[in-house]
PDB file of C-alpha atoms in Angstrom:
ATOM      1  CA  MET A   1      11.053   6.539  -1.270  1.00 89.00           C
ATOM      2  CA  THR A   2       8.349   6.591   1.419  1.00 92.00           C
ATOM      3  CA  HIS A   3       9.307   3.049   2.483  1.00 95.00           C
ATOM      4  CA  THR A   4      12.904   4.310   2.869  1.00 95.00           C
ATOM      5  CA  LEU A   5      11.638   7.227   4.937  1.00 96.00           C
ATOM      6  CA  PHE A   6       9.840   4.720   7.208  1.00 97.00           C
ATOM      7  CA  GLY A   7      13.040   2.781   7.599  1.00 96.00           C
ATOM      8  CA  PHE A   8      15.006   5.822   8.804  1.00 95.00           C
ATOM      9  CA  ALA A   9      12.080   6.707  11.067  1.00 96.00           C
ATOM     10  CA  ILE A  10      12.154   3.255  12.628  1.00 96.00           C
ATOM     11  CA  TYR A  11      15.898   3.584  13.277  1.00 95.00           C
ATOM     12  CA  GLY A  12      15.435   7.110  14.703  1.00 93.00           C
ATOM     13  CA  ALA A  13      12.769   5.853  17.126  1.00 94.00           C
ATOM     14  CA  LEU A  14      15.092   3.159  18.573  1.00 94.00           C
ATOM     15  CA  ASN A  15      16.784   3.753  21.901  1.00 92.00           C
ATOM     16  CA  LYS A  16      20.481   3.631  20.954  1.00 89.00           C
ATOM     17  CA  ILE A  17      22.073   5.114  24.081  1.00 86.00           C
ATOM     18  CA  LYS A  18      23.975   1.915  25.017  1.00 88.00           C
ATOM     19  CA  MET A  19      24.842   0.868  21.431  1.00 92.00           C
ATOM     20  CA  ASP A  20      28.322   1.019  19.982  1.00 93.00           C
ATOM     21  CA  ASN A  21      28.862   2.316  16.444  1.00 94.00           C
ATOM     22  CA  LYS A  22      28.911  -1.167  14.878  1.00 95.00           C
ATOM     23  CA  THR A  23      25.646  -2.159  16.510  1.00 95.00           C
ATOM     24  CA  LYS A  24      24.079   1.130  15.399  1.00 95.00           C
ATOM     25  CA  LEU A  25      25.119   0.365  11.795  1.00 96.00           C
ATOM     26  CA  ALA A  26      23.598  -3.087  12.050  1.00 97.00           C
ATOM     27  CA  PHE A  27      20.270  -1.659  13.267  1.00 96.00           C
ATOM     28  CA  LEU A  28      20.351   1.069  10.619  1.00 97.00           C
ATOM     29  CA  ALA A  29      20.800  -1.530   7.893  1.00 97.00           C
ATOM     30  CA  ALA A  30      18.057  -3.739   9.345  1.00 97.00           C
ATOM     31  CA  SER A  31      15.644  -0.811   9.709  1.00 97.00           C
ATOM     32  CA  VAL A  32      16.084   0.629   6.249  1.00 97.00           C
ATOM     33  CA  GLY A  33      16.734  -2.699   4.459  1.00 96.00           C
ATOM     34  CA  SER A  34      13.697  -4.424   5.865  1.00 97.00           C
ATOM     35  CA  SER A  35      11.512  -1.453   5.000  1.00 96.00           C
ATOM     36  CA  VAL A  36      12.334  -1.693   1.305  1.00 96.00           C
ATOM     37  CA  ILE A  37      13.210  -5.418   0.759  1.00 96.00           C
ATOM     38  CA  PRO A  38       9.695  -6.482  -0.396  1.00 94.00           C
ATOM     39  CA  ASP A  39      10.116  -4.239  -3.426  1.00 92.00           C
ATOM     40  CA  ILE A  40      12.978  -6.389  -4.669  1.00 92.00           C
ATOM     41  CA  ASP A  41      10.388  -7.920  -7.001  1.00 87.00           C
ATOM     42  CA  LEU A  42      10.692  -4.743  -9.121  1.00 81.00           C
ATOM     43  CA  GLN A  43      13.899  -6.367 -10.474  1.00 81.00           C
ATOM     44  CA  TRP A  44      11.861  -8.962 -12.371  1.00 75.00           C
ATOM     45  CA  ALA A  45       8.476  -7.221 -12.699  1.00 70.00           C
ATOM     46  CA  SER A  46       7.421  -6.882 -16.314  1.00 66.00           C
ATOM     47  CA  SER A  47       6.428  -3.466 -17.719  1.00 61.00           C
ATOM     48  CA  SER A  48       3.330  -4.980 -19.416  1.00 63.00           C
ATOM     49  CA  ALA A  49       0.051  -5.981 -17.823  1.00 61.00           C
ATOM     50  CA  LYS A  50       1.986  -8.853 -16.176  1.00 69.00           C
ATOM     51  CA  TYR A  51       3.380  -6.180 -13.832  1.00 76.00           C
ATOM     52  CA  LEU A  52       0.049  -6.239 -12.006  1.00 73.00           C
ATOM     53  CA  MET A  53       0.733  -9.743 -10.635  1.00 75.00           C
ATOM     54  CA  SER A  54       4.551  -9.795 -10.661  1.00 77.00           C
ATOM     55  CA  HIS A  55       4.882  -6.807  -8.395  1.00 81.00           C
ATOM     56  CA  ARG A  56       3.643  -6.920  -4.795  1.00 85.00           C
ATOM     57  CA  GLY A  57       3.259 -10.646  -4.940  1.00 86.00           C
ATOM     58  CA  ILE A  58       5.059 -13.298  -2.875  1.00 91.00           C
ATOM     59  CA  THR A  59       7.663 -10.805  -1.620  1.00 92.00           C
ATOM     60  CA  HIS A  60       4.837  -8.828   0.006  1.00 92.00           C
ATOM     61  CA  SER A  61       3.094 -11.825   1.649  1.00 95.00           C
ATOM     62  CA  PHE A  62       2.473 -11.987   5.401  1.00 96.00           C
ATOM     63  CA  PHE A  63       4.151 -15.396   5.255  1.00 96.00           C
ATOM     64  CA  MET A  64       7.424 -13.785   4.136  1.00 95.00           C
ATOM     65  CA  VAL A  65       7.676 -11.401   7.120  1.00 97.00           C
ATOM     66  CA  PRO A  66       9.580 -13.748   9.438  1.00 97.00           C
ATOM     67  CA  VAL A  67      11.717 -14.966   6.487  1.00 97.00           C
ATOM     68  CA  TRP A  68      12.863 -11.420   5.649  1.00 97.00           C
ATOM     69  CA  ALA A  69      13.359 -10.625   9.319  1.00 97.00           C
ATOM     70  CA  ALA A  70      15.532 -13.747   9.815  1.00 97.00           C
ATOM     71  CA  LEU A  71      17.542 -12.801   6.753  1.00 97.00           C
ATOM     72  CA  PHE A  72      18.519  -9.439   8.244  1.00 97.00           C
ATOM     73  CA  TYR A  73      19.284 -11.035  11.582  1.00 97.00           C
ATOM     74  CA  VAL A  74      21.710 -13.436   9.897  1.00 97.00           C
ATOM     75  CA  LEU A  75      23.219 -10.714   7.704  1.00 96.00           C
ATOM     76  CA  SER A  76      23.810  -8.460  10.717  1.00 96.00           C
ATOM     77  CA  TYR A  77      25.985 -11.188  12.187  1.00 95.00           C
ATOM     78  CA  ILE A  78      27.780 -12.010   8.929  1.00 96.00           C
ATOM     79  CA  ILE A  79      28.514  -8.393   8.003  1.00 95.00           C
ATOM     80  CA  PHE A  80      28.760  -6.553  11.346  1.00 95.00           C
ATOM     81  CA  ARG A  81      29.310  -9.475  13.776  1.00 94.00           C
ATOM     82  CA  VAL A  82      26.378  -8.195  15.812  1.00 93.00           C
ATOM     83  CA  LYS A  83      24.053 -10.743  17.360  1.00 91.00           C
ATOM     84  CA  ASP A  84      21.034  -9.085  18.922  1.00 91.00           C
ATOM     85  CA  ARG A  85      17.486 -10.417  19.022  1.00 93.00           C
ATOM     86  CA  ARG A  86      16.180  -6.903  18.661  1.00 95.00           C
ATOM     87  CA  ILE A  87      17.497  -6.816  15.089  1.00 96.00           C
ATOM     88  CA  PHE A  88      15.006  -9.575  14.201  1.00 97.00           C
ATOM     89  CA  THR A  89      12.099  -7.649  15.807  1.00 97.00           C
ATOM     90  CA  THR A  90      13.189  -4.403  14.151  1.00 97.00           C
ATOM     91  CA  ALA A  91      13.383  -6.029  10.736  1.00 97.00           C
ATOM     92  CA  PHE A  92      10.070  -7.824  11.389  1.00 98.00           C
ATOM     93  CA  ALA A  93       8.458  -4.410  12.098  1.00 97.00           C
ATOM     94  CA  GLY A  94      10.036  -2.876   9.007  1.00 97.00           C
ATOM     95  CA  VAL A  95       8.766  -5.564   6.613  1.00 97.00           C
ATOM     96  CA  LEU A  96       5.351  -5.720   8.216  1.00 97.00           C
ATOM     97  CA  LEU A  97       4.994  -1.950   7.953  1.00 97.00           C
ATOM     98  CA  HIS A  98       5.853  -2.076   4.238  1.00 96.00           C
ATOM     99  CA  ILE A  99       3.233  -4.727   3.577  1.00 96.00           C
ATOM    100  CA  ILE A 100       0.489  -3.044   5.597  1.00 95.00           C
ATOM    101  CA  SER A 101       1.198   0.396   4.069  1.00 95.00           C
ATOM    102  CA  ASP A 102       0.921  -1.128   0.593  1.00 93.00           C
ATOM    103  CA  TRP A 103      -2.333  -2.764   1.590  1.00 94.00           C
ATOM    104  CA  THR A 104      -3.830   0.581   2.656  1.00 93.00           C
ATOM    105  CA  ASN A 105      -3.414   2.188  -0.783  1.00 91.00           C
ATOM    106  CA  ALA A 106      -5.481   1.552  -3.859  1.00 89.00           C
ATOM    107  CA  TRP A 107      -2.847  -0.518  -5.697  1.00 87.00           C
ATOM    108  CA  GLY A 108      -3.063  -3.264  -3.096  1.00 84.00           C
ATOM    109  CA  THR A 109      -0.777  -6.210  -2.392  1.00 90.00           C
ATOM    110  CA  GLY A 110      -0.709 -10.006  -2.341  1.00 90.00           C
ATOM    111  CA  LEU A 111      -1.134 -10.502   1.377  1.00 94.00           C
ATOM    112  CA  LEU A 112      -1.738 -14.268   1.158  1.00 94.00           C
ATOM    113  CA  GLU A 113       0.603 -15.317  -1.587  1.00 92.00           C
ATOM    114  CA  PRO A 114       1.313 -18.138  -2.523  1.00 90.00           C
ATOM    115  CA  PHE A 115      -2.025 -19.516  -1.356  1.00 92.00           C
ATOM    116  CA  THR A 116      -3.976 -17.022  -3.472  1.00 89.00           C
ATOM    117  CA  SER A 117      -2.962 -14.579  -6.189  1.00 84.00           C
ATOM    118  CA  ARG A 118      -5.695 -12.124  -5.151  1.00 86.00           C
ATOM    119  CA  ARG A 119      -4.636  -8.555  -4.504  1.00 87.00           C
ATOM    120  CA  TYR A 120      -5.963  -6.920  -1.347  1.00 91.00           C
ATOM    121  CA  SER A 121      -6.403  -3.187  -0.912  1.00 91.00           C
ATOM    122  CA  ILE A 122      -8.509  -0.791   1.197  1.00 92.00           C
ATOM    123  CA  GLY A 123      -7.462   2.359  -0.641  1.00 92.00           C
ATOM    124  CA  VAL A 124      -7.687   4.678   2.371  1.00 93.00           C
ATOM    125  CA  ILE A 125      -4.072   6.043   2.094  1.00 93.00           C
ATOM    126  CA  PRO A 126      -2.787   7.560  -1.183  1.00 90.00           C
ATOM    127  CA  ASN A 127       0.057   5.794  -2.977  1.00 84.00           C
ATOM    128  CA  GLU A 128       2.401   8.806  -2.964  1.00 82.00           C
ATOM    129  CA  GLY A 129       2.711   9.303   0.816  1.00 86.00           C
ATOM    130  CA  HIS A 130       2.658  13.154   0.694  1.00 91.00           C
ATOM    131  CA  ILE A 131       1.324  13.483   4.251  1.00 93.00           C
ATOM    132  CA  PHE A 132       4.069  11.294   5.717  1.00 95.00           C
ATOM    133  CA  TRP A 133       6.692  13.457   3.963  1.00 94.00           C
ATOM    134  CA  ALA A 134       5.007  16.600   5.365  1.00 94.00           C
ATOM    135  CA  ILE A 135       5.216  15.122   8.834  1.00 95.00           C
ATOM    136  CA  ALA A 136       8.883  14.231   8.151  1.00 95.00           C
ATOM    137  CA  ILE A 137       9.608  17.879   7.261  1.00 96.00           C
ATOM    138  CA  VAL A 138       8.095  18.992  10.603  1.00 94.00           C
ATOM    139  CA  VAL A 139      10.251  16.414  12.410  1.00 94.00           C
ATOM    140  CA  ALA A 140      13.359  17.609  10.559  1.00 94.00           C
ATOM    141  CA  LEU A 141      12.693  21.183  11.624  1.00 95.00           C
ATOM    142  CA  LEU A 142      12.193  20.045  15.236  1.00 93.00           C
ATOM    143  CA  LEU A 143      15.556  18.205  15.104  1.00 91.00           C
ATOM    144  CA  LEU A 144      17.231  21.417  13.945  1.00 93.00           C
ATOM    145  CA  LEU A 145      15.574  23.473  16.686  1.00 92.00           C
ATOM    146  CA  PHE A 146      16.163  20.975  19.482  1.00 91.00           C
ATOM    147  CA  ARG A 147      19.669  19.517  18.918  1.00 83.00           C
ATOM    148  CA  ARG A 148      20.303  17.997  22.321  1.00 84.00           C
ATOM    149  CA  LYS A 149      20.585  14.199  22.158  1.00 80.00           C
ATOM    150  CA  GLU A 150      17.912  13.620  24.779  1.00 81.00           C
ATOM    151  CA  TYR A 151      15.307  15.225  22.510  1.00 87.00           C
ATOM    152  CA  ARG A 152      16.000  13.114  19.425  1.00 89.00           C
ATOM    153  CA  LEU A 153      14.186   9.987  20.505  1.00 91.00           C
ATOM    154  CA  ARG A 154      11.048  11.895  21.403  1.00 92.00           C
ATOM    155  CA  ILE A 155      11.105  13.828  18.171  1.00 93.00           C
ATOM    156  CA  PHE A 156      11.462  10.700  16.016  1.00 93.00           C
ATOM    157  CA  ARG A 157       8.669   9.047  17.963  1.00 94.00           C
ATOM    158  CA  THR A 158       6.571  12.131  17.244  1.00 94.00           C
ATOM    159  CA  PHE A 159       6.748  11.184  13.610  1.00 95.00           C
ATOM    160  CA  TRP A 160       5.083   7.845  14.367  1.00 96.00           C
ATOM    161  CA  PHE A 161       2.564   9.449  16.698  1.00 96.00           C
ATOM    162  CA  LEU A 162       1.414  11.956  14.051  1.00 96.00           C
ATOM    163  CA  SER A 163       1.481   9.275  11.309  1.00 96.00           C
ATOM    164  CA  ALA A 164      -0.732   7.050  13.483  1.00 96.00           C
ATOM    165  CA  ILE A 165      -3.219   9.890  13.987  1.00 96.00           C
ATOM    166  CA  TYR A 166      -3.352  10.535  10.211  1.00 95.00           C
ATOM    167  CA  ALA A 167      -3.802   6.813   9.327  1.00 95.00           C
ATOM    168  CA  SER A 168      -6.422   6.342  12.053  1.00 96.00           C
ATOM    169  CA  PHE A 169      -8.381   9.348  10.793  1.00 95.00           C
ATOM    170  CA  GLN A 170      -8.299   8.081   7.211  1.00 94.00           C
ATOM    171  CA  ILE A 171      -9.422   4.598   8.304  1.00 94.00           C
ATOM    172  CA  ALA A 172     -12.290   5.976  10.472  1.00 94.00           C
ATOM    173  CA  PHE A 173     -13.431   8.414   7.778  1.00 92.00           C
ATOM    174  CA  SER A 174     -13.402   5.657   5.131  1.00 93.00           C
ATOM    175  CA  ALA A 175     -15.316   3.285   7.429  1.00 94.00           C
ATOM    176  CA  TYR A 176     -18.011   5.944   7.915  1.00 92.00           C
ATOM    177  CA  ILE A 177     -18.429   6.312   4.134  1.00 92.00           C
ATOM    178  CA  TYR A 178     -18.305   2.520   3.637  1.00 94.00           C
ATOM    179  CA  PHE A 179     -21.107   1.840   6.054  1.00 95.00           C
ATOM    180  CA  GLU A 180     -23.130   4.704   4.711  1.00 93.00           C
ATOM    181  CA  LEU A 181     -22.887   3.287   1.125  1.00 93.00           C
ATOM    182  CA  LYS A 182     -23.652  -0.249   2.300  1.00 94.00           C
ATOM    183  CA  ALA A 183     -26.717   1.014   4.095  1.00 95.00           C
ATOM    184  CA  GLU A 184     -27.876   2.517   0.832  1.00 92.00           C
ATOM    185  CA  GLY A 185     -27.807  -0.967  -0.714  1.00 92.00           C
ATOM    186  CA  TYR A 186     -24.478  -1.004  -2.573  1.00 93.00           C
ATOM    187  CA  LYS A 187     -23.111  -4.561  -2.756  1.00 92.00           C
ATOM    188  CA  GLN A 188     -19.424  -3.687  -3.000  1.00 91.00           C
ATOM    189  CA  VAL A 189     -17.411  -0.565  -2.183  1.00 93.00           C
ATOM    190  CA  SER A 190     -13.822   0.383  -2.934  1.00 93.00           C
ATOM    191  CA  PHE A 191     -11.806   3.553  -2.347  1.00 93.00           C
ATOM    192  CA  ARG A 192      -8.946   5.602  -3.842  1.00 92.00           C
ATOM    193  CA  ALA A 193      -7.696   8.156  -1.351  1.00 92.00           C
ATOM    194  CA  ASP A 194      -6.929  11.704  -2.483  1.00 88.00           C
ATOM    195  CA  ARG A 195      -3.680  13.473  -1.572  1.00 83.00           C
ATOM    196  CA  TYR A 196      -5.081  15.499   1.269  1.00 85.00           C
ATOM    197  CA  PRO A 197      -6.735  14.130   4.462  1.00 88.00           C
ATOM    198  CA  GLY A 198     -10.483  13.678   4.319  1.00 85.00           C
ATOM    199  CA  GLY A 199     -10.671  13.425   0.537  1.00 87.00           C
ATOM    200  CA  LEU A 200     -11.803  10.154  -0.976  1.00 91.00           C
ATOM    201  CA  THR A 201     -13.013   8.890  -4.313  1.00 92.00           C
ATOM    202  CA  TYR A 202     -15.324   5.942  -3.876  1.00 93.00           C
ATOM    203  CA  PHE A 203     -16.501   3.231  -6.254  1.00 93.00           C
ATOM    204  CA  ALA A 204     -19.740   1.390  -5.394  1.00 94.00           C
ATOM    205  CA  LEU A 205     -21.376  -1.465  -7.237  1.00 93.00           C
ATOM    206  CA  ASN A 206     -25.093  -2.100  -7.507  1.00 88.00           C
ATOM    207  CA  ASP A 207     -27.436  -3.384 -10.263  1.00 84.00           C
ATOM    208  CA  ASN A 208     -24.631  -3.897 -12.745  1.00 89.00           C
ATOM    209  CA  VAL A 209     -23.481  -0.299 -12.432  1.00 93.00           C
ATOM    210  CA  VAL A 210     -20.337   1.012 -10.769  1.00 93.00           C
ATOM    211  CA  VAL A 211     -20.852   4.475  -9.375  1.00 93.00           C
ATOM    212  CA  GLU A 212     -17.831   6.755  -8.968  1.00 93.00           C
ATOM    213  CA  GLY A 213     -18.180   9.565  -6.494  1.00 92.00           C
ATOM    214  CA  GLY A 214     -16.277  12.042  -4.434  1.00 90.00           C
ATOM    215  CA  TYR A 215     -16.433  12.834  -0.795  1.00 85.00           C
ATOM    216  CA  GLU A 216     -14.690  15.549   1.218  1.00 81.00           C
ATOM    217  CA  LEU A 217     -14.705  16.071   4.974  1.00 78.00           C
ATOM    218  CA  GLY A 218     -17.495  18.494   5.765  1.00 74.00           C
ATOM    219  CA  GLY A 219     -18.748  18.426   2.195  1.00 74.00           C
ATOM    220  CA  GLU A 220     -21.484  16.686   0.276  1.00 77.00           C
ATOM    221  CA  ARG A 221     -21.068  13.286  -1.267  1.00 80.00           C
ATOM    222  CA  GLU A 222     -21.655  13.471  -5.024  1.00 85.00           C
ATOM    223  CA  VAL A 223     -21.659  11.077  -7.940  1.00 87.00           C
ATOM    224  CA  THR A 224     -19.233  12.019 -10.725  1.00 88.00           C
ATOM    225  CA  GLN A 225     -19.584   9.132 -13.148  1.00 90.00           C
ATOM    226  CA  ASN A 226     -21.435   5.895 -13.792  1.00 92.00           C
ATOM    227  CA  TYR A 227     -19.946   2.748 -15.421  1.00 91.00           C
ATOM    228  CA  PRO A 228     -22.637   0.351 -16.720  1.00 93.00           C
ATOM    229  CA  ILE A 229     -21.445  -3.332 -16.745  1.00 92.00           C
ATOM    230  CA  ASP A 230     -22.343  -5.499 -19.751  1.00 90.00           C
ATOM    231  CA  HIS A 231     -22.666  -9.209 -19.106  1.00 87.00           C
ATOM    232  CA  VAL A 232     -19.805 -11.202 -20.540  1.00 85.00           C
ATOM    233  CA  ASP A 233     -18.243 -14.584 -19.856  1.00 83.00           C
ATOM    234  CA  LEU A 234     -15.399 -13.764 -17.414  1.00 81.00           C
ATOM    235  CA  GLU A 235     -14.124 -17.353 -17.517  1.00 82.00           C
ATOM    236  CA  GLU A 236     -13.626 -17.000 -21.229  1.00 83.00           C
ATOM    237  CA  LEU A 237     -11.924 -13.675 -20.826  1.00 83.00           C
ATOM    238  CA  LYS A 238      -9.484 -15.240 -18.356  1.00 82.00           C
ATOM    239  CA  GLU A 239      -7.897 -17.131 -21.270  1.00 84.00           C
ATOM    240  CA  ASN A 240      -6.309 -13.780 -22.119  1.00 85.00           C
ATOM    241  CA  ARG A 241      -3.342 -13.127 -19.788  1.00 83.00           C
ATOM    242  CA  SER A 242      -3.931  -9.356 -19.487  1.00 84.00           C
ATOM    243  CA  ALA A 243      -7.631  -9.816 -18.755  1.00 87.00           C
ATOM    244  CA  ARG A 244      -6.890 -12.519 -16.192  1.00 86.00           C
ATOM    245  CA  ASP A 245      -4.394 -10.233 -14.410  1.00 85.00           C
ATOM    246  CA  ILE A 246      -6.876  -7.391 -14.208  1.00 87.00           C
ATOM    247  CA  ILE A 247      -9.602  -9.702 -12.879  1.00 85.00           C
ATOM    248  CA  LEU A 248      -7.224 -10.977 -10.160  1.00 84.00           C
ATOM    249  CA  PHE A 249      -5.866  -7.483  -9.407  1.00 85.00           C
ATOM    250  CA  ALA A 250      -8.995  -5.321  -9.219  1.00 86.00           C
ATOM    251  CA  PRO A 251     -11.679  -5.439  -6.430  1.00 84.00           C
ATOM    252  CA  PHE A 252     -14.150  -5.415  -9.236  1.00 84.00           C
ATOM    253  CA  VAL A 253     -13.891  -4.750 -12.968  1.00 88.00           C
ATOM    254  CA  VAL A 254     -16.163  -3.140 -15.533  1.00 90.00           C
ATOM    255  CA  THR A 255     -16.863  -4.992 -18.800  1.00 91.00           C
ATOM    256  CA  GLN A 256     -18.300  -3.234 -21.816  1.00 90.00           C
ATOM    257  CA  ASP A 257     -19.440  -4.851 -25.085  1.00 89.00           C
ATOM    258  CA  LEU A 258     -18.099  -2.680 -27.946  1.00 88.00           C
ATOM    259  CA  GLY A 259     -19.323  -4.974 -30.735  1.00 85.00           C
ATOM    260  CA  ASP A 260     -16.185  -6.608 -32.077  1.00 87.00           C
ATOM    261  CA  HIS A 261     -14.294  -6.076 -28.818  1.00 89.00           C
ATOM    262  CA  ILE A 262     -14.804  -6.353 -25.077  1.00 91.00           C
ATOM    263  CA  ARG A 263     -13.441  -3.509 -22.998  1.00 91.00           C
ATOM    264  CA  LEU A 264     -12.269  -4.533 -19.542  1.00 91.00           C
ATOM    265  CA  PHE A 265     -10.994  -2.042 -16.985  1.00 90.00           C
ATOM    266  CA  ASP A 266     -10.488  -1.213 -13.340  1.00 90.00           C
ATOM    267  CA  PRO A 267     -12.704   1.853 -12.763  1.00 90.00           C
ATOM    268  CA  ARG A 268     -10.390   3.153  -9.999  1.00 89.00           C
ATOM    269  CA  PHE A 269      -7.663   3.761 -12.574  1.00 85.00           C
ATOM    270  CA  SER A 270      -9.673   4.036 -15.799  1.00 73.00           C
ATOM    271  CA  GLY A 271      -7.910   6.272 -18.308  1.00 69.00           C
ATOM    272  CA  ARG A 272      -4.957   6.788 -15.914  1.00 74.00           C
ATOM    273  CA  ILE A 273      -3.047   3.492 -16.287  1.00 78.00           C
ATOM    274  CA  ALA A 274      -3.128   1.842 -19.740  1.00 78.00           C
ATOM    275  CA  MET A 275      -2.535  -1.705 -18.453  1.00 81.00           C
ATOM    276  CA  LEU A 276      -5.711  -1.487 -16.421  1.00 85.00           C
ATOM    277  CA  ASP A 277      -7.895  -0.552 -19.374  1.00 87.00           C
ATOM    278  CA  ILE A 278      -7.710  -3.072 -22.262  1.00 87.00           C
ATOM    279  CA  GLN A 279      -9.803  -4.197 -25.239  1.00 88.00           C
ATOM    280  CA  ILE A 280     -10.016  -7.864 -26.267  1.00 89.00           C
ATOM    281  CA  PRO A 281     -11.217  -9.047 -29.615  1.00 87.00           C
ATOM    282  CA  LYS A 282     -14.314 -11.255 -29.395  1.00 80.00           C
ATOM    283  CA  VAL A 283     -13.885 -14.961 -30.175  1.00 69.00           C
ATOM    284  CA  ASN A 284     -16.103 -15.950 -33.029  1.00 61.00           C
TER     285      ASN A 284
END
């Protein structure tokens, strides 16, 4: 739904004064369609652990951006008989924004498919997009208060201005915490953003222990949980499809030897998403 919101916001921010109705429809279709088209992979994504690698894969790759944009350029001519180079650039922006916004949340995306199956995420924006919807409500109220046509373009562009401020703040705040943790000697750091600005849950690896902690703007950084990592043969675990998908998906994984089983999980979602917390019988 947030990607659809972005699509309408892209359309609203376009200067459409000299466009006829048919051209406007073509740009609306390109704006909204391009903003959601990468998620077409949900049509074939499995509900099991395979979902981790079947969703946000090749359709979300940087290499697909011009392909999707060209598709909407061609469709605008076939359906609306509109031939305008700006449709390509509009669709290009819509697809690119979808991919980048997915990259910024903890779930991540396959930016470099098909050359690598690795999932990339920086986790500085929450998955749900509550702040963007709050900004959209403000914009909707402004549109009701200022109904003259000459105000609409400025108001829609205000959405992008405020969104950029929010995203920049989250990135800067996360970078501050990241370098602080790295300076303390942690080898690897990952984030899962909270719903409100300035709230982050961090996961930092050092000495075979993943530390989970919380940080709020103006508050103290505190450790909430530790996840000791037991040494296991990851290459052997990769023979199990679910384990292999978690290893490819997660920035780092925690492995625990439970005797007859090996527990493998992504600490960012431990206990929250079943497919990211599995137990595999040991091979005798």
